[in-house]
């Protein structure tokens, strides 16, 4: 994954699964993107490592993995509000 270090993708993509590019100015972004793509073309081991990391990250953020976490957060919030009342 090659993405901008901006908004939501900055939270989902880390060094284990991709490369985040700084949002500075258009010229710098094009330069950085070109450099990253060249690096990825020259380093298949890096592509493999990032690809495997992307699969792990995708599983972590899948609905099947996240729904139980959200349910638990709601459960804790409800218990907290009952105790506070």
PDB file of N, CA and C in Angstrom:
ATOM      1  N   UNK A   1       0.851  -1.172   0.000  1.00  0.00           N
ATOM      2  CA  UNK A   1       0.000   0.000   0.000  1.00  0.00           C
ATOM      3  C   UNK A   1       0.898   1.236   0.000  1.00  0.00           C
ATOM      4  N   UNK A   2       0.643   2.130  -0.907  1.00  0.00           N
ATOM      5  CA  UNK A   2       1.294   3.434  -0.922  1.00  0.00           C
ATOM      6  C   UNK A   2       0.167   4.443  -0.788  1.00  0.00           C
ATOM      7  N   UNK A   3       0.235   5.266   0.245  1.00  0.00           N
ATOM      8  CA  UNK A   3      -0.863   6.190   0.510  1.00  0.00           C
ATOM      9  C   UNK A   3      -0.330   7.498   1.074  1.00  0.00           C
ATOM     10  N   UNK A   4      -1.208   8.439   1.241  1.00  0.00           N
ATOM     11  CA  UNK A   4      -0.839   9.710   1.854  1.00  0.00           C
ATOM     12  C   UNK A   4      -0.926   9.598   3.369  1.00  0.00           C
ATOM     13  N   UNK A   5      -0.024  10.229   4.046  1.00  0.00           N
ATOM     14  CA  UNK A   5      -0.048  10.268   5.508  1.00  0.00           C
ATOM     15  C   UNK A   5      -1.029  11.371   5.918  1.00  0.00           C
ATOM     16  N   UNK A   6      -2.295  11.081   5.675  1.00  0.00           N
ATOM     17  CA  UNK A   6      -3.323  12.113   5.790  1.00  0.00           C
ATOM     18  C   UNK A   6      -4.662  11.438   6.050  1.00  0.00           C
ATOM     19  N   UNK A   7      -5.446  12.027   6.888  1.00  0.00           N
ATOM     20  CA  UNK A   7      -6.785  11.539   7.218  1.00  0.00           C
ATOM     21  C   UNK A   7      -6.760  10.068   7.630  1.00  0.00           C
ATOM     22  N   UNK A   8      -7.773   9.315   7.280  1.00  0.00           N
ATOM     23  CA  UNK A   8      -7.956   7.953   7.761  1.00  0.00           C
ATOM     24  C   UNK A   8      -6.866   6.976   7.395  1.00  0.00           C
ATOM     25  N   UNK A   9      -6.324   7.093   6.212  1.00  0.00           N
ATOM     26  CA  UNK A   9      -5.311   6.122   5.795  1.00  0.00           C
ATOM     27  C   UNK A   9      -4.072   6.207   6.677  1.00  0.00           C
ATOM     28  N   UNK A  10      -3.794   7.357   7.219  1.00  0.00           N
ATOM     29  CA  UNK A  10      -2.648   7.504   8.122  1.00  0.00           C
ATOM     30  C   UNK A  10      -2.830   6.648   9.370  1.00  0.00           C
ATOM     31  N   UNK A  11      -4.070   6.370   9.735  1.00  0.00           N
ATOM     32  CA  UNK A  11      -4.347   5.533  10.904  1.00  0.00           C
ATOM     33  C   UNK A  11      -4.287   4.044  10.577  1.00  0.00           C
ATOM     34  N   UNK A  12      -4.620   3.687   9.356  1.00  0.00           N
ATOM     35  CA  UNK A  12      -4.702   2.275   8.981  1.00  0.00           C
ATOM     36  C   UNK A  12      -3.388   1.710   8.455  1.00  0.00           C
ATOM     37  N   UNK A  13      -2.633   2.516   7.749  1.00  0.00           N
ATOM     38  CA  UNK A  13      -1.410   2.036   7.110  1.00  0.00           C
ATOM     39  C   UNK A  13      -0.210   2.420   7.967  1.00  0.00           C
ATOM     40  N   UNK A  14       0.587   1.427   8.314  1.00  0.00           N
ATOM     41  CA  UNK A  14       1.824   1.702   9.042  1.00  0.00           C
ATOM     42  C   UNK A  14       2.980   1.038   8.299  1.00  0.00           C
ATOM     43  N   UNK A  15       4.152   1.098   8.878  1.00  0.00           N
ATOM     44  CA  UNK A  15       5.334   0.566   8.227  1.00  0.00           C
ATOM     45  C   UNK A  15       5.330  -0.929   8.024  1.00  0.00           C
ATOM     46  N   UNK A  16       4.416  -1.631   8.682  1.00  0.00           N
ATOM     47  CA  UNK A  16       4.342  -3.083   8.497  1.00  0.00           C
ATOM     48  C   UNK A  16       3.610  -3.472   7.222  1.00  0.00           C
ATOM     49  N   UNK A  17       2.853  -2.533   6.659  1.00  0.00           N
ATOM     50  CA  UNK A  17       2.004  -2.904   5.524  1.00  0.00           C
ATOM     51  C   UNK A  17       2.046  -1.920   4.365  1.00  0.00           C
ATOM     52  N   UNK A  18       2.804  -0.850   4.496  1.00  0.00           N
ATOM     53  CA  UNK A  18       2.813   0.101   3.399  1.00  0.00           C
ATOM     54  C   UNK A  18       3.712   1.276   3.665  1.00  0.00           C
ATOM     55  N   UNK A  19       3.595   2.237   2.765  1.00  0.00           N
ATOM     56  CA  UNK A  19       4.397   3.455   2.834  1.00  0.00           C
ATOM     57  C   UNK A  19       3.439   4.637   2.826  1.00  0.00           C
ATOM     58  N   UNK A  20       3.613   5.511   3.811  1.00  0.00           N
ATOM     59  CA  UNK A  20       2.804   6.737   3.866  1.00  0.00           C
ATOM     60  C   UNK A  20       3.661   7.898   3.368  1.00  0.00           C
ATOM     61  N   UNK A  21       3.116   8.662   2.462  1.00  0.00           N
ATOM     62  CA  UNK A  21       3.823   9.799   1.901  1.00  0.00           C
ATOM     63  C   UNK A  21       3.320  11.091   2.533  1.00  0.00           C
ATOM     64  N   UNK A  22       4.263  11.948   2.887  1.00  0.00           N
ATOM     65  CA  UNK A  22       3.914  13.232   3.493  1.00  0.00           C
ATOM     66  C   UNK A  22       3.175  14.105   2.483  1.00  0.00           C
ATOM     67  N   UNK A  23       2.212  14.825   2.999  1.00  0.00           N
ATOM     68  CA  UNK A  23       1.474  15.771   2.169  1.00  0.00           C
ATOM     69  C   UNK A  23       2.096  17.139   2.419  1.00  0.00           C
ATOM     70  N   UNK A  24       3.036  17.486   1.563  1.00  0.00           N
ATOM     71  CA  UNK A  24       3.712  18.776   1.723  1.00  0.00           C
ATOM     72  C   UNK A  24       3.289  19.714   0.613  1.00  0.00           C
ATOM     73  N   UNK A  25       3.694  19.400  -0.586  1.00  0.00           N
ATOM     74  CA  UNK A  25       3.264  20.167  -1.748  1.00  0.00           C
ATOM     75  C   UNK A  25       3.238  19.222  -2.947  1.00  0.00           C
ATOM     76  N   UNK A  26       2.530  19.577  -3.986  1.00  0.00           N
ATOM     77  CA  UNK A  26       2.371  18.654  -5.117  1.00  0.00           C
ATOM     78  C   UNK A  26       3.700  18.175  -5.711  1.00  0.00           C
ATOM     79  N   UNK A  27       4.661  19.081  -5.910  1.00  0.00           N
ATOM     80  CA  UNK A  27       5.941  18.674  -6.501  1.00  0.00           C
ATOM     81  C   UNK A  27       6.668  17.669  -5.619  1.00  0.00           C
ATOM     82  N   UNK A  28       6.699  17.928  -4.325  1.00  0.00           N
ATOM     83  CA  UNK A  28       7.374  17.020  -3.409  1.00  0.00           C
ATOM     84  C   UNK A  28       6.675  15.669  -3.370  1.00  0.00           C
ATOM     85  N   UNK A  29       5.360  15.687  -3.393  1.00  0.00           N
ATOM     86  CA  UNK A  29       4.592  14.439  -3.371  1.00  0.00           C
ATOM     87  C   UNK A  29       4.901  13.593  -4.611  1.00  0.00           C
ATOM     88  N   UNK A  30       4.938  14.206  -5.773  1.00  0.00           N
ATOM     89  CA  UNK A  30       5.260  13.485  -7.004  1.00  0.00           C
ATOM     90  C   UNK A  30       6.670  12.908  -6.914  1.00  0.00           C
ATOM     91  N   UNK A  31       7.601  13.692  -6.409  1.00  0.00           N
ATOM     92  CA  UNK A  31       8.986  13.233  -6.243  1.00  0.00           C
ATOM     93  C   UNK A  31       9.044  12.040  -5.288  1.00  0.00           C
ATOM     94  N   UNK A  32       8.374  12.159  -4.146  1.00  0.00           N
ATOM     95  CA  UNK A  32       8.368  11.078  -3.153  1.00  0.00           C
ATOM     96  C   UNK A  32       7.702   9.819  -3.699  1.00  0.00           C
ATOM     97  N   UNK A  33       6.595   9.995  -4.407  1.00  0.00           N
ATOM     98  CA  UNK A  33       5.889   8.854  -4.991  1.00  0.00           C
ATOM     99  C   UNK A  33       6.781   8.132  -5.996  1.00  0.00           C
ATOM    100  N   UNK A  34       7.434   8.889  -6.820  1.00  0.00           N
ATOM    101  CA  UNK A  34       8.354   8.300  -7.792  1.00  0.00           C
ATOM    102  C   UNK A  34       9.446   7.504  -7.088  1.00  0.00           C
ATOM    103  N   UNK A  35      10.006   8.068  -6.034  1.00  0.00           N
ATOM    104  CA  UNK A  35      11.055   7.376  -5.294  1.00  0.00           C
ATOM    105  C   UNK A  35      10.582   6.085  -4.659  1.00  0.00           C
ATOM    106  N   UNK A  36       9.393   6.119  -4.077  1.00  0.00           N
ATOM    107  CA  UNK A  36       8.844   4.915  -3.435  1.00  0.00           C
ATOM    108  C   UNK A  36       8.568   3.833  -4.473  1.00  0.00           C
ATOM    109  N   UNK A  37       7.983   4.206  -5.592  1.00  0.00           N
ATOM    110  CA  UNK A  37       7.688   3.217  -6.619  1.00  0.00           C
ATOM    111  C   UNK A  37       8.965   2.594  -7.168  1.00  0.00           C
ATOM    112  N   UNK A  38       9.996   3.405  -7.348  1.00  0.00           N
ATOM    113  CA  UNK A  38      11.283   2.867  -7.808  1.00  0.00           C
ATOM    114  C   UNK A  38      11.856   1.903  -6.768  1.00  0.00           C
ATOM    115  N   UNK A  39      11.788   2.298  -5.501  1.00  0.00           N
ATOM    116  CA  UNK A  39      12.302   1.438  -4.425  1.00  0.00           C
ATOM    117  C   UNK A  39      11.564   0.105  -4.389  1.00  0.00           C
ATOM    118  N   UNK A  40      10.242   0.150  -4.544  1.00  0.00           N
ATOM    119  CA  UNK A  40       9.453  -1.076  -4.526  1.00  0.00           C
ATOM    120  C   UNK A  40       9.764  -1.966  -5.731  1.00  0.00           C
ATOM    121  N   UNK A  41       9.994  -1.354  -6.885  1.00  0.00           N
ATOM    122  CA  UNK A  41      10.327  -2.146  -8.078  1.00  0.00           C
ATOM    123  C   UNK A  41      11.685  -2.826  -7.911  1.00  0.00           C
ATOM    124  N   UNK A  42      12.580  -2.218  -7.173  1.00  0.00           N
ATOM    125  CA  UNK A  42      13.937  -2.748  -7.017  1.00  0.00           C
ATOM    126  C   UNK A  42      14.085  -3.691  -5.834  1.00  0.00           C
ATOM    127  N   UNK A  43      13.083  -3.775  -4.984  1.00  0.00           N
ATOM    128  CA  UNK A  43      13.209  -4.574  -3.767  1.00  0.00           C
ATOM    129  C   UNK A  43      12.012  -5.514  -3.597  1.00  0.00           C
ATOM    130  N   UNK A  44      12.017  -6.644  -4.297  1.00  0.00           N
ATOM    131  CA  UNK A  44      10.879  -7.564  -4.202  1.00  0.00           C
ATOM    132  C   UNK A  44      10.673  -8.116  -2.787  1.00  0.00           C
ATOM    133  N   UNK A  45      11.753  -8.212  -2.008  1.00  0.00           N
ATOM    134  CA  UNK A  45      11.588  -8.677  -0.623  1.00  0.00           C
ATOM    135  C   UNK A  45      10.767  -7.685   0.193  1.00  0.00           C
ATOM    136  N   UNK A  46      10.967  -6.408  -0.045  1.00  0.00           N
ATOM    137  CA  UNK A  46      10.182  -5.379   0.638  1.00  0.00           C
ATOM    138  C   UNK A  46       8.713  -5.483   0.229  1.00  0.00           C
ATOM    139  N   UNK A  47       8.478  -5.686  -1.053  1.00  0.00           N
ATOM    140  CA  UNK A  47       7.089  -5.832  -1.538  1.00  0.00           C
ATOM    141  C   UNK A  47       6.427  -7.031  -0.871  1.00  0.00           C
ATOM    142  N   UNK A  48       7.159  -8.137  -0.774  1.00  0.00           N
ATOM    143  CA  UNK A  48       6.616  -9.342  -0.134  1.00  0.00           C
ATOM    144  C   UNK A  48       6.301  -9.071   1.334  1.00  0.00           C
ATOM    145  N   UNK A  49       7.238  -8.443   2.038  1.00  0.00           N
ATOM    146  CA  UNK A  49       7.025  -8.154   3.465  1.00  0.00           C
ATOM    147  C   UNK A  49       5.828  -7.231   3.656  1.00  0.00           C
ATOM    148  N   UNK A  50       5.731  -6.189   2.859  1.00  0.00           N
ATOM    149  CA  UNK A  50       4.609  -5.245   2.988  1.00  0.00           C
ATOM    150  C   UNK A  50       3.290  -5.913   2.597  1.00  0.00           C
ATOM    151  N   UNK A  51       3.331  -6.785   1.594  1.00  0.00           N
ATOM    152  CA  UNK A  51       2.121  -7.501   1.178  1.00  0.00           C
ATOM    153  C   UNK A  51       1.616  -8.397   2.296  1.00  0.00           C
ATOM    154  N   UNK A  52       2.528  -9.117   2.926  1.00  0.00           N
ATOM    155  CA  UNK A  52       2.134  -9.974   4.046  1.00  0.00           C
ATOM    156  C   UNK A  52       1.602  -9.122   5.200  1.00  0.00           C
ATOM    157  N   UNK A  53       2.253  -7.998   5.460  1.00  0.00           N
ATOM    158  CA  UNK A  53       1.784  -7.098   6.506  1.00  0.00           C
ATOM    159  C   UNK A  53       0.413  -6.526   6.198  1.00  0.00           C
ATOM    160  N   UNK A  54       0.154  -6.253   4.923  1.00  0.00           N
ATOM    161  CA  UNK A  54      -1.156  -5.713   4.528  1.00  0.00           C
ATOM    162  C   UNK A  54      -2.259  -6.729   4.781  1.00  0.00           C
ATOM    163  N   UNK A  55      -1.964  -8.003   4.541  1.00  0.00           N
ATOM    164  CA  UNK A  55      -2.963  -9.042   4.818  1.00  0.00           C
ATOM    165  C   UNK A  55      -3.250  -9.139   6.318  1.00  0.00           C
ATOM    166  N   UNK A  56      -2.205  -9.078   7.129  1.00  0.00           N
ATOM    167  CA  UNK A  56      -2.388  -9.113   8.587  1.00  0.00           C
ATOM    168  C   UNK A  56      -3.198  -7.908   9.035  1.00  0.00           C
ATOM    169  N   UNK A  57      -2.861  -6.746   8.520  1.00  0.00           N
ATOM    170  CA  UNK A  57      -3.560  -5.513   8.900  1.00  0.00           C
ATOM    171  C   UNK A  57      -5.021  -5.557   8.457  1.00  0.00           C
ATOM    172  N   UNK A  58      -5.266  -6.080   7.266  1.00  0.00           N
ATOM    173  CA  UNK A  58      -6.646  -6.177   6.758  1.00  0.00           C
ATOM    174  C   UNK A  58      -7.473  -7.108   7.633  1.00  0.00           C
ATOM    175  N   UNK A  59      -6.876  -8.217   8.067  1.00  0.00           N
ATOM    176  CA  UNK A  59      -7.608  -9.131   8.963  1.00  0.00           C
ATOM    177  C   UNK A  59      -7.949  -8.427  10.282  1.00  0.00           C
ATOM    178  N   UNK A  60      -7.004  -7.650  10.806  1.00  0.00           N
ATOM    179  CA  UNK A  60      -7.229  -6.946  12.067  1.00  0.00           C
ATOM    180  C   UNK A  60      -8.408  -5.974  11.949  1.00  0.00           C
ATOM    181  N   UNK A  61      -8.500  -5.282  10.817  1.00  0.00           N
ATOM    182  CA  UNK A  61      -9.559  -4.283  10.632  1.00  0.00           C
ATOM    183  C   UNK A  61     -10.812  -4.846   9.971  1.00  0.00           C
ATOM    184  N   UNK A  62     -10.874  -6.153   9.746  1.00  0.00           N
ATOM    185  CA  UNK A  62     -12.065  -6.735   9.129  1.00  0.00           C
ATOM    186  C   UNK A  62     -13.260  -6.605  10.065  1.00  0.00           C
ATOM    187  N   UNK A  63     -14.448  -6.659   9.500  1.00  0.00           N
ATOM    188  CA  UNK A  63     -15.668  -6.572  10.310  1.00  0.00           C
ATOM    189  C   UNK A  63     -15.722  -7.707  11.322  1.00  0.00           C
ATOM    190  N   UNK A  64     -15.322  -8.902  10.910  1.00  0.00           N
ATOM    191  CA  UNK A  64     -15.345 -10.043  11.835  1.00  0.00           C
ATOM    192  C   UNK A  64     -14.476  -9.800  13.057  1.00  0.00           C
ATOM    193  N   UNK A  65     -13.363  -9.109  12.867  1.00  0.00           N
ATOM    194  CA  UNK A  65     -12.471  -8.837  13.998  1.00  0.00           C
ATOM    195  C   UNK A  65     -12.927  -7.630  14.804  1.00  0.00           C
ATOM    196  N   UNK A  66     -13.512  -6.651  14.145  1.00  0.00           N
ATOM    197  CA  UNK A  66     -13.839  -5.400  14.824  1.00  0.00           C
ATOM    198  C   UNK A  66     -15.182  -5.423  15.549  1.00  0.00           C
ATOM    199  N   UNK A  67     -16.147  -6.175  15.052  1.00  0.00           N
ATOM    200  CA  UNK A  67     -17.475  -6.189  15.686  1.00  0.00           C
ATOM    201  C   UNK A  67     -17.401  -6.591  17.153  1.00  0.00           C
ATOM    202  N   UNK A  68     -16.680  -7.649  17.515  1.00  0.00           N
ATOM    203  CA  UNK A  68     -16.586  -7.977  18.947  1.00  0.00           C
ATOM    204  C   UNK A  68     -15.950  -6.850  19.773  1.00  0.00           C
ATOM    205  N   UNK A  69     -15.004  -6.150  19.203  1.00  0.00           N
ATOM    206  CA  UNK A  69     -14.366  -5.030  19.919  1.00  0.00           C
ATOM    207  C   UNK A  69     -15.363  -3.893  20.145  1.00  0.00           C
ATOM    208  N   UNK A  70     -16.148  -3.609  19.131  1.00  0.00           N
ATOM    209  CA  UNK A  70     -17.142  -2.538  19.249  1.00  0.00           C
ATOM    210  C   UNK A  70     -18.214  -2.925  20.261  1.00  0.00           C
ATOM    211  N   UNK A  71     -18.664  -4.161  20.213  1.00  0.00           N
ATOM    212  CA  UNK A  71     -19.667  -4.638  21.175  1.00  0.00           C
ATOM    213  C   UNK A  71     -19.127  -4.492  22.593  1.00  0.00           C
ATOM    214  N   UNK A  72     -17.876  -4.867  22.807  1.00  0.00           N
ATOM    215  CA  UNK A  72     -17.272  -4.746  24.136  1.00  0.00           C
ATOM    216  C   UNK A  72     -17.184  -3.288  24.573  1.00  0.00           C
ATOM    217  N   UNK A  73     -16.855  -2.387  23.664  1.00  0.00           N
ATOM    218  CA  UNK A  73     -16.814  -0.952  24.002  1.00  0.00           C
ATOM    219  C   UNK A  73     -18.197  -0.458  24.422  1.00  0.00           C
ATOM    220  N   UNK A  74     -19.218  -0.865  23.698  1.00  0.00           N
ATOM    221  CA  UNK A  74     -20.587  -0.482  24.079  1.00  0.00           C
ATOM    222  C   UNK A  74     -20.957  -1.068  25.439  1.00  0.00           C
ATOM    223  N   UNK A  75     -20.592  -2.308  25.659  1.00  0.00           N
ATOM    224  CA  UNK A  75     -20.882  -2.964  26.935  1.00  0.00           C
ATOM    225  C   UNK A  75     -20.215  -2.182  28.082  1.00  0.00           C
ATOM    226  N   UNK A  76     -18.951  -1.825  27.896  1.00  0.00           N
ATOM    227  CA  UNK A  76     -18.247  -1.061  28.926  1.00  0.00           C
ATOM    228  C   UNK A  76     -18.880   0.303  29.142  1.00  0.00           C
ATOM    229  N   UNK A  77     -19.283   0.954  28.037  1.00  0.00           N
ATOM    230  CA  UNK A  77     -19.903   2.269  28.168  1.00  0.00           C
ATOM    231  C   UNK A  77     -21.229   2.174  28.915  1.00  0.00           C
ATOM    232  N   UNK A  78     -22.012   1.156  28.612  1.00  0.00           N
ATOM    233  CA  UNK A  78     -23.293   0.979  29.295  1.00  0.00           C
ATOM    234  C   UNK A  78     -23.084   0.693  30.780  1.00  0.00           C
ATOM    235  N   UNK A  79     -22.128  -0.174  31.110  1.00  0.00           N
ATOM    236  CA  UNK A  79     -21.849  -0.473  32.509  1.00  0.00           C
ATOM    237  C   UNK A  79     -21.364   0.761  33.243  1.00  0.00           C
ATOM    238  N   UNK A  80     -20.553   1.546  32.571  1.00  0.00           N
ATOM    239  CA  UNK A  80     -20.029   2.774  33.173  1.00  0.00           C
ATOM    240  C   UNK A  80     -21.164   3.768  33.443  1.00  0.00           C
ATOM    241  N   UNK A  81     -22.114   3.865  32.527  1.00  0.00           N
ATOM    242  CA  UNK A  81     -23.212   4.818  32.721  1.00  0.00           C
ATOM    243  C   UNK A  81     -24.158   4.356  33.819  1.00  0.00           C
ATOM    244  N   UNK A  82     -24.316   3.044  33.979  1.00  0.00           N
ATOM    245  CA  UNK A  82     -25.176   2.518  35.050  1.00  0.00           C
ATOM    246  C   UNK A  82     -24.513   2.778  36.409  1.00  0.00           C
ATOM    247  N   UNK A  83     -23.211   2.578  36.485  1.00  0.00           N
ATOM    248  CA  UNK A  83     -22.488   2.794  37.747  1.00  0.00           C
ATOM    249  C   UNK A  83     -22.504   4.276  38.113  1.00  0.00           C
ATOM    250  N   UNK A  84     -22.414   5.143  37.108  1.00  0.00           N
ATOM    251  CA  UNK A  84     -22.386   6.584  37.363  1.00  0.00           C
ATOM    252  C   UNK A  84     -23.738   7.135  37.753  1.00  0.00           C
ATOM    253  N   UNK A  85     -24.814   6.444  37.415  1.00  0.00           N
ATOM    254  CA  UNK A  85     -26.165   6.945  37.674  1.00  0.00           C
ATOM    255  C   UNK A  85     -26.559   6.836  39.120  1.00  0.00           C
TER     256      UNK A  85
END
